[in-house]
């Protein structure tokens, strides 16, 4: 008996283990090597015949090998146990063809405009805005006059506004509201400040249908009126909003604009989502796209609802739901939203 | 509106100021930059100013000439075909080997046997502006031998101008604002019309029929002008590069002044005006005018025209007439500078479909002083370049209007700088405030000697800034000149007394979530429809609301029902091979109810096709009437509502809602209670043939009146004790006469148990329709809330029920 002999035995044992194909095979190997009359047992028995010095060295070697082989034994046994379990379960359930398709429930989706709408109002709810509603059939006075839109303003033309065949009232002609701003008037006439609300709804314009225009679309109006409302509040709220809606990293900017019912009036741009601000055809090489109009409530509008300017100030904004959905989902033709092709709706 | 930066820089007197910086400033000031076009300096740096020394006929071609050119040092000969070449002319020369604006390389070429070494170029070939009618005809301000990039290193920008800012519709207005931003002063010599009045010339005969049409009309008659002269090249360049074609010196000058001052002037040939007078009046209905664009326009009464004694000679503020226009032989002219009613200009322009530089400006309004300045500038330029002398003058004005303009200016605006500081979110200091507004031409009245003590200031804005009326307008000017980037971002406080999820949104969300989970896809349709689409509704004529000015017949009415839109969606999806189809819309319908206008949200549901989701198990479920009933019934249950079904319209009051005509549908109605006064929902079987639908499978439609339902839903939910005792089950088979509906049997049984105070569930477990009767099997679950029912008790209860049903000729079927 020597070192070579021991290593040879180890090698034979491992080979036998490797070839074992079942728990039974492993058991056979175990008996052959580790059984009471097994080869390894025999090697231990022979130890006593060696000189002391050699006995120490060979004995240690033998112990190490036994430990190593036992570990491999355990792993091998475990691996067989798992295999055995699986095959038994399969035998029990063999009546089912498990790979057949699952029940194909009909898929129901909310319209993409609804999804975007819900997302927008949720963000403004976090910011502490209430929700208010107003009618789509509106008085000329609320839609225009009270909002400081002069009588000769182009928006009032028959070419821009859809009027209804209804008798004129003491609050002017009846029309389909051209923006959600008249809801501002309704809210301010009914409630005292503090007012902090968004006002969603459908609006109408006298437009022929094309890829960029519809005669009806959806807007969300925002209004905050209280003592000490600042221009910086408007910037803060809207920046918070576009970050929440698009992404934290998105850059935005404010530009001077003109609306009769706000002063100062601004437009908000966000970094172009297509080129990420590098310039492309969508943003006309400016790196920015316009997303909404806003401003500080015009003093005349506040006077019209009986609120004193300087004592009260406020901000207002209006955004198009379709516009936000188009930017978010990269849709180029606005008419798609109203075709209601399920192949379109189910994408979102 | 297009601007030349070269021109702006000349007014500003800052030749070396970077173009990009100016563009940035213009944008910050609130003018959206729509495009930027840079002149190609690579091309222009190779183009030389040359003199045409001699012009000789080409020996082999009639239309070509040989030109000998000099740049002061070297001479070249080119073959030229331009009609405007002449001896002594200064023009632009590109030598062989150099590039033109379109990228072509000029090569030495033999043209009809003669070698042409380089070429003389048109403005288009050099990329200056779009004119290829002849070669450049430069004036003596161009130095022989110098290259053109020195003169035309220009950037053309197109900007959007706000609708309320008529003071910025020319280079001068924009330059003034840029000057403030870069702390630079523009030197302008004060010019007023006073010097003209002082000449005591005879009046020119101007008659303004109504001040509503025109607030001011300045007419200057100039005699003995020369309209064949050559204007300096910078005028030609500037108007052309900004998109206006050269016509003649007089017209070019008027356009030049418009681009500079921002106010449009017009020039008439005096000798073409009948009786030498001008009348500003409304057009007569049907009156026509042949305009300068060569088209004849038929005018309407609300349009303003300039007329002589016999006919219109111009459409005011929009376009001149051919009959009065200046031509080569014009000697005597009338310069018009006027303030026209801007909304009339806008409407006229829209009705006639004419867009001119003049109408662009007039529809935005025009300033009292700008009107005057434009008149003076035009007169000065004409006498400078075309000669002539003023012989008659008139300045007709509406003094009432002028008084209102100035009274506002005199009263001034009380500005509280502390308020503005907190409103804007940054400190507005007194000195920079005063500096800004003085630079804008305002007067500032202070109350204290100590500058910084003046926190409440009286501001008198300039006459031509009628847009500054309130403190808010003042705030905008400050913000605009400070830059919006400088304003901080803050979040306002939570000021509302409480915030909770909005009831309406919560309710609609709950419904949409349920319906989408049931496999319905939400659609959103236009709320406008055609007359035909509303015709499915009973009495639609009385109920519907029409659009007075519809975009088209297809969208001329507000919809009375969601049905037509949903049916349209169904057909589209069917044609796109989508099946099965289950659609829902949460949308508004609009109708008249007596004198009231109603707009209310409804839910529409439409289904079509086979739900093959158990197809491989050979269990196909169809989208049918009962499927839709199930969806609606479970929806009502979800919302916590009880209902009563009826196949007949048993409503105690007329249903006021728009109702689908029975010609097209069979309907089932869900009522809130047995009084049948409140209708919750309806389910319809669609008669396809009547609607001429080419769909192979049946269509079912439902309406849920959710606004009414919302009012009925009990928001306060409370717990009821769970039952302690079990249900007893019984199966019963009946033979039912033909005239009795299942609903009736259900009602009889449930009210029977209700009277006995027993919980019950009735399940229809089998149904067979025979020739004149039906057989049904009902599985009953009965429970007493106070004890377990014994077999005997149950038998007794059932026996009584069977007796009760016998009254209705419903017989128990023996097995």
mmCIF file of C-alpha atoms in Angstrom, chain B residues 1-8 19-27 31-39 154-161 171 174 178 237 241-243:
data_model
loop_
_atom_site.group_PDB
_atom_site.id
_atom_site.type_symbol
_atom_site.label_atom_id
_atom_site.label_comp_id
_atom_site.label_asym_id
_atom_site.label_seq_id
_atom_site.Cartn_x
_atom_site.Cartn_y
_atom_site.Cartn_z
ATOM 1 C CA UNK B 1 -42.533 88.196 -39.757
ATOM 2 C CA UNK B 2 -39.086 88.182 -41.336
ATOM 3 C CA UNK B 3 -36.206 90.249 -40.027
ATOM 4 C CA UNK B 4 -32.749 90.961 -41.453
ATOM 5 C CA UNK B 5 -30.146 90.970 -38.696
ATOM 6 C CA UNK B 6 -27.911 93.123 -40.855
ATOM 7 C CA UNK B 7 -30.631 95.754 -40.951
ATOM 8 C CA UNK B 8 -31.285 95.446 -37.213
ATOM 9 C CA UNK B 19 -25.906 87.235 -34.522
ATOM 10 C CA UNK B 20 -26.715 84.301 -32.213
ATOM 11 C CA UNK B 21 -26.778 86.631 -29.242
ATOM 12 C CA UNK B 22 -29.281 88.898 -30.984
ATOM 13 C CA UNK B 23 -31.453 85.905 -31.877
ATOM 14 C CA UNK B 24 -31.392 84.758 -28.235
ATOM 15 C CA UNK B 25 -32.389 88.197 -27.027
ATOM 16 C CA UNK B 26 -35.255 88.441 -29.515
ATOM 17 C CA UNK B 27 -36.541 85.075 -28.349
ATOM 18 C CA UNK B 31 -40.872 86.615 -30.109
ATOM 19 C CA UNK B 32 -40.880 82.967 -31.027
ATOM 20 C CA UNK B 33 -38.148 82.196 -33.584
ATOM 21 C CA UNK B 34 -39.736 80.127 -36.336
ATOM 22 C CA UNK B 35 -36.744 79.803 -38.637
ATOM 23 C CA UNK B 36 -33.184 81.007 -39.070
ATOM 24 C CA UNK B 37 -31.573 81.305 -42.490
ATOM 25 C CA UNK B 38 -27.891 82.249 -42.830
ATOM 26 C CA UNK B 39 -26.473 83.666 -46.029
ATOM 27 C CA UNK B 154 -26.701 88.469 -43.154
ATOM 28 C CA UNK B 155 -29.017 86.229 -41.157
ATOM 29 C CA UNK B 156 -32.736 86.231 -41.912
ATOM 30 C CA UNK B 157 -35.004 85.147 -39.065
ATOM 31 C CA UNK B 158 -38.729 84.543 -39.103
ATOM 32 C CA UNK B 159 -40.471 85.426 -35.859
ATOM 33 C CA UNK B 160 -44.012 85.096 -34.519
ATOM 34 C CA UNK B 161 -45.425 88.356 -33.192
ATOM 35 C CA UNK B 171 -37.279 96.451 -37.640
ATOM 36 C CA UNK B 174 -37.704 95.166 -32.465
ATOM 37 C CA UNK B 178 -33.055 94.773 -28.253
ATOM 38 C CA UNK B 237 -31.812 93.864 -51.234
ATOM 39 C CA UNK B 241 -34.520 89.264 -48.905
ATOM 40 C CA UNK B 242 -37.559 89.727 -46.659
ATOM 41 C CA UNK B 243 -39.829 88.239 -49.273
#
